[in-house]
PDB file of C-alpha atoms in Angstrom:
ATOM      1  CA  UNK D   1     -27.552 292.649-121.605  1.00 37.00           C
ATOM      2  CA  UNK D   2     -27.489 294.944-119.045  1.00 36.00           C
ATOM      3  CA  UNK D   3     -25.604 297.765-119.327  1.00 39.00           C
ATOM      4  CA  UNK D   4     -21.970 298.376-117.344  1.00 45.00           C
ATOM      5  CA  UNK D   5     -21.537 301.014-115.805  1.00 44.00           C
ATOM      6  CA  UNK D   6     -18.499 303.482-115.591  1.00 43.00           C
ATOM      7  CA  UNK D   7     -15.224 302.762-113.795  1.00 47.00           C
ATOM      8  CA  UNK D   8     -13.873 306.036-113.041  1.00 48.00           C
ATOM      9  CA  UNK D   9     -11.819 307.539-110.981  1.00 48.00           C
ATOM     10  CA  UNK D  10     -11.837 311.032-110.497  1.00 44.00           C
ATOM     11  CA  UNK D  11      -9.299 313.624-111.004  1.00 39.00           C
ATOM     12  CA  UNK D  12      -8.315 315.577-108.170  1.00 37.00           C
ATOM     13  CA  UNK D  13      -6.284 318.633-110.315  1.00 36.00           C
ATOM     14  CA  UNK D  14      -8.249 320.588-112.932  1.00 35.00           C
ATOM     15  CA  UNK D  15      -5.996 320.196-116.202  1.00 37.00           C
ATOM     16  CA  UNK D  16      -6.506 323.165-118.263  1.00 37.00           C
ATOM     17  CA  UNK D  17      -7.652 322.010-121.774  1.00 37.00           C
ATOM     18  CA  UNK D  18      -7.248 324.591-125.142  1.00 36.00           C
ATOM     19  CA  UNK D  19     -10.352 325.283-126.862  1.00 34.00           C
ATOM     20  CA  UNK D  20      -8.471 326.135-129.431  1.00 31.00           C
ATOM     21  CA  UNK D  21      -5.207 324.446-131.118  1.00 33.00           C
ATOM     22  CA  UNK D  22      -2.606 323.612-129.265  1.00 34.00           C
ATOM     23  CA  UNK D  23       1.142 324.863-129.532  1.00 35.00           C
ATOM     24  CA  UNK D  24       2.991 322.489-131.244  1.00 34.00           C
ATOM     25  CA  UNK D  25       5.975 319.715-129.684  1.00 36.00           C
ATOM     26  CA  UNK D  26       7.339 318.145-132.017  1.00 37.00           C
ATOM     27  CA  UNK D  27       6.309 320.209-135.326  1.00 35.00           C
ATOM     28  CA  UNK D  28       6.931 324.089-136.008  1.00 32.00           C
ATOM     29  CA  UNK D  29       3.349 323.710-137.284  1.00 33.00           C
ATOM     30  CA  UNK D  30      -0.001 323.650-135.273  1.00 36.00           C
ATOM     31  CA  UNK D  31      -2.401 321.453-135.965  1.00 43.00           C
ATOM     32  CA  UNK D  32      -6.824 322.075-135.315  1.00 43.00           C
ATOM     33  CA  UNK D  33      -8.518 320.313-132.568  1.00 49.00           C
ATOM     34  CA  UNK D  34     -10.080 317.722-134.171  1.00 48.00           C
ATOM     35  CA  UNK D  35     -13.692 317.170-132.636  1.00 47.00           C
ATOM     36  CA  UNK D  36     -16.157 314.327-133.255  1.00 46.00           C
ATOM     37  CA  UNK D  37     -19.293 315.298-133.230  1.00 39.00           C
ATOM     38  CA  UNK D  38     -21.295 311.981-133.928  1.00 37.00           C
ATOM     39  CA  UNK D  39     -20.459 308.548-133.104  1.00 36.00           C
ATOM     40  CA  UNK D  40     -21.716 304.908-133.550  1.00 35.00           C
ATOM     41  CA  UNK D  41     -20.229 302.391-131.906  1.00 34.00           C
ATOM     42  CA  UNK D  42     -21.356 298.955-132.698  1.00 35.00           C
ATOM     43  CA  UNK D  43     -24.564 297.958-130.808  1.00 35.00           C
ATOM     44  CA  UNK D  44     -23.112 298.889-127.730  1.00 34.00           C
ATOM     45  CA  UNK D  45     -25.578 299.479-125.413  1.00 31.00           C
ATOM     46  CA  UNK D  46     -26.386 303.186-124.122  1.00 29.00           C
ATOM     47  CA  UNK D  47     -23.606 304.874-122.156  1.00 39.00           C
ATOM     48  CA  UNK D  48     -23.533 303.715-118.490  1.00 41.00           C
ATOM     49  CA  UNK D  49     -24.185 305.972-115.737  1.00 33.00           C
ATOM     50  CA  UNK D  50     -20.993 307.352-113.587  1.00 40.00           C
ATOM     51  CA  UNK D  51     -19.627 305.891-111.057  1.00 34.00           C
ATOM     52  CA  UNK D  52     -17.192 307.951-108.504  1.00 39.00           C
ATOM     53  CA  UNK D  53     -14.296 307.169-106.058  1.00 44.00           C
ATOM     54  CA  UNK D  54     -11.713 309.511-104.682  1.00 44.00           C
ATOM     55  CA  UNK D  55      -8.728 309.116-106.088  1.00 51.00           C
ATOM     56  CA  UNK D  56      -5.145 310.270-104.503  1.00 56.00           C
ATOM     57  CA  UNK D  57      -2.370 311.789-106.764  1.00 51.00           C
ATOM     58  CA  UNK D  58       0.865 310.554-107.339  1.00 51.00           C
ATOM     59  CA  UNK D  59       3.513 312.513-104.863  1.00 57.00           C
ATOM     60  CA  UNK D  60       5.286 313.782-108.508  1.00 64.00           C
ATOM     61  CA  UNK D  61       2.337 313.608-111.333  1.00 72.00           C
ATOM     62  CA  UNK D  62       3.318 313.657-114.781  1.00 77.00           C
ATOM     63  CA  UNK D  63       3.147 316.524-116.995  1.00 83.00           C
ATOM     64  CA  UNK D  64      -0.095 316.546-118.886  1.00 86.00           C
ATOM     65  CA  UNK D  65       1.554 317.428-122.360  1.00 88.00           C
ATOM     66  CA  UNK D  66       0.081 319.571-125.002  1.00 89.00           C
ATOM     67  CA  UNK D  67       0.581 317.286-127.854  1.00 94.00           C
ATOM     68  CA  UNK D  68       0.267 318.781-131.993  1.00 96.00           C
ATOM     69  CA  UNK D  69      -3.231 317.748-132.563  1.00 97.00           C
ATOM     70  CA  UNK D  70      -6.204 316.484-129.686  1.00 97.00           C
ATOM     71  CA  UNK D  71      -8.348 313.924-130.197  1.00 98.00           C
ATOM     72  CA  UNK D  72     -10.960 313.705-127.136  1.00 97.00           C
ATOM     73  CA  UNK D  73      -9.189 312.501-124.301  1.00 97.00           C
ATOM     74  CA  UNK D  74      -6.084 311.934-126.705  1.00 98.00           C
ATOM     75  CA  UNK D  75      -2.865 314.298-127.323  1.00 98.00           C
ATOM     76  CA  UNK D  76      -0.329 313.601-130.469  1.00 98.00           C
ATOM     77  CA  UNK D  77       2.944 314.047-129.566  1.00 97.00           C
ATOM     78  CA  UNK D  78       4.694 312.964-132.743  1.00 97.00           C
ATOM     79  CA  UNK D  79       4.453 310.913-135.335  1.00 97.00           C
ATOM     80  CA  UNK D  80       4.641 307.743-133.972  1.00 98.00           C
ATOM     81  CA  UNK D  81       3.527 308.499-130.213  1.00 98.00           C
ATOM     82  CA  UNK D  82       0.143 309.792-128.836  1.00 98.00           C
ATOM     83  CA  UNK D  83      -0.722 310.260-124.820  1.00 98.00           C
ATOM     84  CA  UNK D  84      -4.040 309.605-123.095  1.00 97.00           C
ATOM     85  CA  UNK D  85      -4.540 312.612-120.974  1.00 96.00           C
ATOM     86  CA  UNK D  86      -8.294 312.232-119.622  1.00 93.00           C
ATOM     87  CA  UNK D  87     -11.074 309.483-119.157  1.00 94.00           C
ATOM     88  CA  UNK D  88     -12.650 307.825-121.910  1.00 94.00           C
ATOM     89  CA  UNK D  89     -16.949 307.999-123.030  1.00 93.00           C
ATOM     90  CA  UNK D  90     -19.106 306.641-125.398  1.00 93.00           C
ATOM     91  CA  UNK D  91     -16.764 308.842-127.989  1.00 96.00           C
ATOM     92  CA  UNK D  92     -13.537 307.093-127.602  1.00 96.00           C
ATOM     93  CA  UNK D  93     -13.565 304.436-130.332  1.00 98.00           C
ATOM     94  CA  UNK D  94     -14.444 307.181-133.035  1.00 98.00           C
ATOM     95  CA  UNK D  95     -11.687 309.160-131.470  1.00 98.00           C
ATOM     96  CA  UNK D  96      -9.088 306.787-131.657  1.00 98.00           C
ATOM     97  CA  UNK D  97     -10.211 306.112-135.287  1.00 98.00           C
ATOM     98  CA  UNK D  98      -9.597 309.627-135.825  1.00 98.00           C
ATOM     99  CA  UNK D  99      -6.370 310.133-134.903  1.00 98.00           C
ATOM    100  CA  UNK D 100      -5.027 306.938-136.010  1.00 98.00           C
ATOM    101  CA  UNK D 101      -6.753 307.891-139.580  1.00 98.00           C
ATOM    102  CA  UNK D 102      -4.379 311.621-139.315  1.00 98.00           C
ATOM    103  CA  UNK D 103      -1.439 310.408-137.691  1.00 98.00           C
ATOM    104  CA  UNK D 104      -1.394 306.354-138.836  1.00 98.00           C
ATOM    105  CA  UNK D 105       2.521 305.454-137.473  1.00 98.00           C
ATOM    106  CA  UNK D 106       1.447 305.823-133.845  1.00 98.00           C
ATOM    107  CA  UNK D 107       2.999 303.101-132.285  1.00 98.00           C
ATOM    108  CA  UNK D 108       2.925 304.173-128.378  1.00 98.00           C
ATOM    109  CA  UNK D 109       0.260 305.468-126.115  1.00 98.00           C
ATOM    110  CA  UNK D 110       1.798 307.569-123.019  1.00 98.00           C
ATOM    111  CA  UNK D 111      -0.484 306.830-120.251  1.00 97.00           C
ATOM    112  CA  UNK D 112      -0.574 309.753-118.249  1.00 96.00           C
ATOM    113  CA  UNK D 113      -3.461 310.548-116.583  1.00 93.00           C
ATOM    114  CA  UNK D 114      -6.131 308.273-117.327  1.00 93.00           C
ATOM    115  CA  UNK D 115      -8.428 308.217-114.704  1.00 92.00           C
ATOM    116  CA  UNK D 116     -10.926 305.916-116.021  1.00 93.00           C
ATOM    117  CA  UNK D 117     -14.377 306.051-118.453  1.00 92.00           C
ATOM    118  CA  UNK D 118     -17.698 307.246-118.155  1.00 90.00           C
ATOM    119  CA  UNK D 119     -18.790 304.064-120.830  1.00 90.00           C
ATOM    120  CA  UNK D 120     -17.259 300.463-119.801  1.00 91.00           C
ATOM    121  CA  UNK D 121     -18.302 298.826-123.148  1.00 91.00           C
ATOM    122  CA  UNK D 122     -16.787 301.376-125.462  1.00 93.00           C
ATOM    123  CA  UNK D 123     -13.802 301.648-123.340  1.00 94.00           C
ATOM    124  CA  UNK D 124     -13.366 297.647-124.024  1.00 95.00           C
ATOM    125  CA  UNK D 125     -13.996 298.174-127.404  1.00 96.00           C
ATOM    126  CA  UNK D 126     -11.166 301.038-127.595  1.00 97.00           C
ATOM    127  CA  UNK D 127      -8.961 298.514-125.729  1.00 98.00           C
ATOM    128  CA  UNK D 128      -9.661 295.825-128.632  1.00 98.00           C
ATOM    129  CA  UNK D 129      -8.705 298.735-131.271  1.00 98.00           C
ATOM    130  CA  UNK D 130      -5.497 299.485-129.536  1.00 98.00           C
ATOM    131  CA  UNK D 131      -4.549 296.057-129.387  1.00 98.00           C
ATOM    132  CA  UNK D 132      -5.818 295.164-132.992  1.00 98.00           C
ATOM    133  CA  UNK D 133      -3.642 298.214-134.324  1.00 98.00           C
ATOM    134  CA  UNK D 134      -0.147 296.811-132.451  1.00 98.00           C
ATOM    135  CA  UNK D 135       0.209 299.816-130.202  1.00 98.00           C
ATOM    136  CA  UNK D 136       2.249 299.527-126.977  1.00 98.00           C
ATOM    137  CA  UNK D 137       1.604 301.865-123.895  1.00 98.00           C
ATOM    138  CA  UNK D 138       3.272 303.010-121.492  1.00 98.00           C
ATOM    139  CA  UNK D 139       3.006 304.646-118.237  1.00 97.00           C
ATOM    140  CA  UNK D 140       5.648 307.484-117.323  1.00 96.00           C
ATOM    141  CA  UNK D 141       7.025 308.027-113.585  1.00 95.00           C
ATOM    142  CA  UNK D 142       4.194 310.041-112.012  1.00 93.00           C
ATOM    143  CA  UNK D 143       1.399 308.461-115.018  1.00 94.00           C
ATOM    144  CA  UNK D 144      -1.707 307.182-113.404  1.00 93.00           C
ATOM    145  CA  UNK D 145      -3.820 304.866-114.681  1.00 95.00           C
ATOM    146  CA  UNK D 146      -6.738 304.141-113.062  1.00 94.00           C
ATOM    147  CA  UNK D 147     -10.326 301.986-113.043  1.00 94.00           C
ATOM    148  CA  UNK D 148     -11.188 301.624-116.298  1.00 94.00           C
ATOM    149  CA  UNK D 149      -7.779 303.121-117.655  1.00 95.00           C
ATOM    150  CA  UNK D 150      -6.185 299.815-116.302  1.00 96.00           C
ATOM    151  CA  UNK D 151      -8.156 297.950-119.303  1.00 96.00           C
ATOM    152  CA  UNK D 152      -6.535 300.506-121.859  1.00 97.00           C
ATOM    153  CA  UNK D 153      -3.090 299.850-120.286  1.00 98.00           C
ATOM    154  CA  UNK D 154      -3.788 295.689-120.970  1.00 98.00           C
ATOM    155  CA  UNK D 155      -4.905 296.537-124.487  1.00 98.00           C
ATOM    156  CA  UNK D 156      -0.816 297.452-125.155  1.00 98.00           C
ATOM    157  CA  UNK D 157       1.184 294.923-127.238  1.00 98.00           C
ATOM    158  CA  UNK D 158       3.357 295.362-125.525  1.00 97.00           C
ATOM    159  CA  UNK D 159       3.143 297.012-121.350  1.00 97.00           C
ATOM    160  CA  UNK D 160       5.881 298.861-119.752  1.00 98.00           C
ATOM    161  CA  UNK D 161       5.848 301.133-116.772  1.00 97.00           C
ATOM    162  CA  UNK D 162       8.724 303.746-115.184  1.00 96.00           C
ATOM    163  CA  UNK D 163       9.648 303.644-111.117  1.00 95.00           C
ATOM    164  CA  UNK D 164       7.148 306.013-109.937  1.00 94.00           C
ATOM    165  CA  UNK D 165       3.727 305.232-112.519  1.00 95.00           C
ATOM    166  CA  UNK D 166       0.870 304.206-110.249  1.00 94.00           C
ATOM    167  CA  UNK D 167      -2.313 302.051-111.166  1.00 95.00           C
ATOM    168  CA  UNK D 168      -5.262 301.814-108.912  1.00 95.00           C
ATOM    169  CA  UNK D 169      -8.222 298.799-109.605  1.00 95.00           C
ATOM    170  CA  UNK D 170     -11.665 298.415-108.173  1.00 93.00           C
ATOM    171  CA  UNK D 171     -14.411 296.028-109.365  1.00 93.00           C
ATOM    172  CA  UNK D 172     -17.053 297.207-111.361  1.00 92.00           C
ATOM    173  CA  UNK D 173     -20.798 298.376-110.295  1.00 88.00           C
ATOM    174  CA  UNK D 174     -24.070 298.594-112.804  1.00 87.00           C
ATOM    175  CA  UNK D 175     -26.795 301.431-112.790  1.00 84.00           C
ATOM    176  CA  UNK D 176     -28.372 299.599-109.828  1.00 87.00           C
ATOM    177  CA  UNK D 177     -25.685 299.369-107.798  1.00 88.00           C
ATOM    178  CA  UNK D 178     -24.793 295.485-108.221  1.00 91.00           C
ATOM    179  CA  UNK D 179     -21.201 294.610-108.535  1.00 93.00           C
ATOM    180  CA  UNK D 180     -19.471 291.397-109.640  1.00 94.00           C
ATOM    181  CA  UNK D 181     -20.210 289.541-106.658  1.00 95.00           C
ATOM    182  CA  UNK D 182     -23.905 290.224-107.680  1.00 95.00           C
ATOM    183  CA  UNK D 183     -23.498 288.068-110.631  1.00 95.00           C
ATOM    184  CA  UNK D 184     -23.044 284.350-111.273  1.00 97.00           C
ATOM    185  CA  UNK D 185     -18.794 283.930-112.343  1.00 95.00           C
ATOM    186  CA  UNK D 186     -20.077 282.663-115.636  1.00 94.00           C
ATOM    187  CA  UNK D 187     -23.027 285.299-116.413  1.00 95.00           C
ATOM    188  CA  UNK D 188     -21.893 287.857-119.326  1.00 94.00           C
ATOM    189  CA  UNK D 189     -21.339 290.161-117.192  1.00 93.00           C
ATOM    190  CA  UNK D 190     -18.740 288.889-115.665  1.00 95.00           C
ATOM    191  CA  UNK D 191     -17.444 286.807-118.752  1.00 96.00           C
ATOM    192  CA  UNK D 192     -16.977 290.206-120.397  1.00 94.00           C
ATOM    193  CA  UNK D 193     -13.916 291.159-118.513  1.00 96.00           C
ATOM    194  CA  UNK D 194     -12.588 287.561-118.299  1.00 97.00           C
ATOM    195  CA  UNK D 195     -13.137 287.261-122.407  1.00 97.00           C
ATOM    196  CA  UNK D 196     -11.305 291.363-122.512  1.00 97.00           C
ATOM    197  CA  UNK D 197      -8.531 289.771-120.743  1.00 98.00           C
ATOM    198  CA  UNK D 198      -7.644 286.696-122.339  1.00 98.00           C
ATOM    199  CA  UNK D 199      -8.262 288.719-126.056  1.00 98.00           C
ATOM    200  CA  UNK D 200      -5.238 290.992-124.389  1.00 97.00           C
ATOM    201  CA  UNK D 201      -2.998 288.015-124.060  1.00 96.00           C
ATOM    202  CA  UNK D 202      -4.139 286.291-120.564  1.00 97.00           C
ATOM    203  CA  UNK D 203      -4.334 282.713-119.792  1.00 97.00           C
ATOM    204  CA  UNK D 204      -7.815 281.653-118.833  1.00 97.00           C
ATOM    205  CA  UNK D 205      -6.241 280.754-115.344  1.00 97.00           C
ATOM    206  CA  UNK D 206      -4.564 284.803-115.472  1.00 97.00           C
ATOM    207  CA  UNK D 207      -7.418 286.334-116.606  1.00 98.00           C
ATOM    208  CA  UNK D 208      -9.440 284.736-113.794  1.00 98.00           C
ATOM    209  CA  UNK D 209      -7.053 285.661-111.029  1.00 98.00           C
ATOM    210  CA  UNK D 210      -6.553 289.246-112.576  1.00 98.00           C
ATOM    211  CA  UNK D 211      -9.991 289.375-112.218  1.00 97.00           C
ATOM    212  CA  UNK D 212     -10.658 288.667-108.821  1.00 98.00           C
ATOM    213  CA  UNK D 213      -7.871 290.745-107.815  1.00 97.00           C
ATOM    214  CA  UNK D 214      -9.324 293.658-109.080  1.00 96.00           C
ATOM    215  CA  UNK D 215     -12.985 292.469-107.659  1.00 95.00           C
ATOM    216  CA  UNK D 216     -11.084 291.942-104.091  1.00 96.00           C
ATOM    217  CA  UNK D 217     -11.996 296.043-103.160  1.00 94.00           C
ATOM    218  CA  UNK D 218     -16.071 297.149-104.089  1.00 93.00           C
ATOM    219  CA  UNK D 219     -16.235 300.030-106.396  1.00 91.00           C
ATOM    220  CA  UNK D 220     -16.408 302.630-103.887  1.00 89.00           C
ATOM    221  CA  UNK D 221     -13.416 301.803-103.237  1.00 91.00           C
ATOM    222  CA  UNK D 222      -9.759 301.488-104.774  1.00 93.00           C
ATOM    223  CA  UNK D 223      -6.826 298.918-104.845  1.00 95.00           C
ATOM    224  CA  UNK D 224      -3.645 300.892-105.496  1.00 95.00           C
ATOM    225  CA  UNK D 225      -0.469 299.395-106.989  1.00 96.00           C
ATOM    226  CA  UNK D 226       3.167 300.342-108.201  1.00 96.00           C
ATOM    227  CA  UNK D 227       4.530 299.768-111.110  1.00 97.00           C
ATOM    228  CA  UNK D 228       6.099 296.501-109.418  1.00 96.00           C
ATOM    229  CA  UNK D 229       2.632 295.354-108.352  1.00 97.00           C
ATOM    230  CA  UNK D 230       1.750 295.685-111.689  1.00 97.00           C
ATOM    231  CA  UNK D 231       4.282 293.789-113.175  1.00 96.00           C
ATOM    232  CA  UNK D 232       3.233 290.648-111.001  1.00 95.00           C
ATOM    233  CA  UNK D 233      -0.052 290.245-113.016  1.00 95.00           C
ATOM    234  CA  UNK D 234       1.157 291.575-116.317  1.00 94.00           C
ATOM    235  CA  UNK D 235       4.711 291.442-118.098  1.00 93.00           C
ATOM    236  CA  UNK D 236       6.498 294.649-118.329  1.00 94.00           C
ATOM    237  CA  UNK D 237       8.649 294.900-121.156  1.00 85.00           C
TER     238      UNK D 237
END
């Protein structure tokens, strides 16, 4: 199948990130970076190429926390909450194994600033994981969620979202440039969001009208919505 490519939206602030490990939160102990250096994931395909939009910041963005222990794009915060700081890649599954392996009562994700993924099919397959493990997420006033971030913030048991959180949707595009549109509505690449959605709780009548929402701006684009606008496609509780 041909391979999806990224839906990412770029950050606009440079968030310093430790090399090193980080000072702790909610432990008087500090905790390594953990790094993954090799990952397999499935028989995905190969990582899709990147695909850019400009992205505006929220008038108050969240803190980008420190967290006890870092995980690629993941910070702990405690034991039973992580946050999702960056955009996902090809690495994200194995990191989420990671840290759920360490830290296994984490029962939140803080979205924060999640600004999309540089690998569409192992971002849905960190979505399934999420969802599969029972963790909720939840986006803090200021938290942005964005592109393919917006599939990470379905995967949630459960979806909640402050006054303030922002979410912004575009449709997809490929290596060669061909989006959604491009495609028949029942070829796989369009059935693989539609199946995503309805695995994440959807009707087959929501998924389909989620869908085309999100397909209603091309991918050099981006649909932006409030926490309210969210809650009209998905329930926030």
């Amino acid at each position: 199948m041909r391979r999806i490519a990224a839906l990412l939206l770029p950050l606009l602030a440079t968030v310093a990130t430790p090399a090193r490990a980080q000072e702790a939160v909610a432990y008087e102990t500090v905790t390594e970076e953990v790094v993954v250096e090799e990952v397999v994931v499935g028989d995905a395909a190969p990582q899709g190429s990147e695909r850019f939009v400009v992205a505006a910041p929220a008038p108050v963005p969240a803190q980008v926390p420190q967290g006890i222990a870092r995980f690629g794009p993941f910070r702990v915060l405690d034991e039973g909450r992580a946050a999702l700081v960056d955009e996902t890649d090809s690495r994200g599954p194995a990191h989420f194994a990671a840290m759920v392996g360490a830290f296994p009562h984490i029962a939140v994700i803080e979205m924060v600033e999640c600004p999309g993924t540089e690998d569409d099919r192992a971002n849905l397959k960190l979505g399934r994981m999420i969802h599969a493990r029972g963790i909720a997420t939840h986006v803090p006033a200021g938290g942005s969620v964005r592109s393919g971030g917006v599939e990470l913030f379905l995967a949630g048991v459960r979806h909640t979202a402050d006054a303030g959180a922002e979410f912004a949707v575009h449709a997809w595009a490929d290596e060669d440039g061909r989006e959604p549109g491009d495609y028949a509505p029942d070829a796989p690449e369009n059935r693989a969001y539609l199946d995503y959605y309805r695995e994440m709780g959807m009707s087959g009548e929501q998924a389909r009208a989620f869908y085309a929402m999100t397909n209603s701006v091309p991918n050099a684009e981006a649909k932006w919505l409030t926490a309210a606008d969210m809650g009209q496609w998905v329930s926030l509780n």
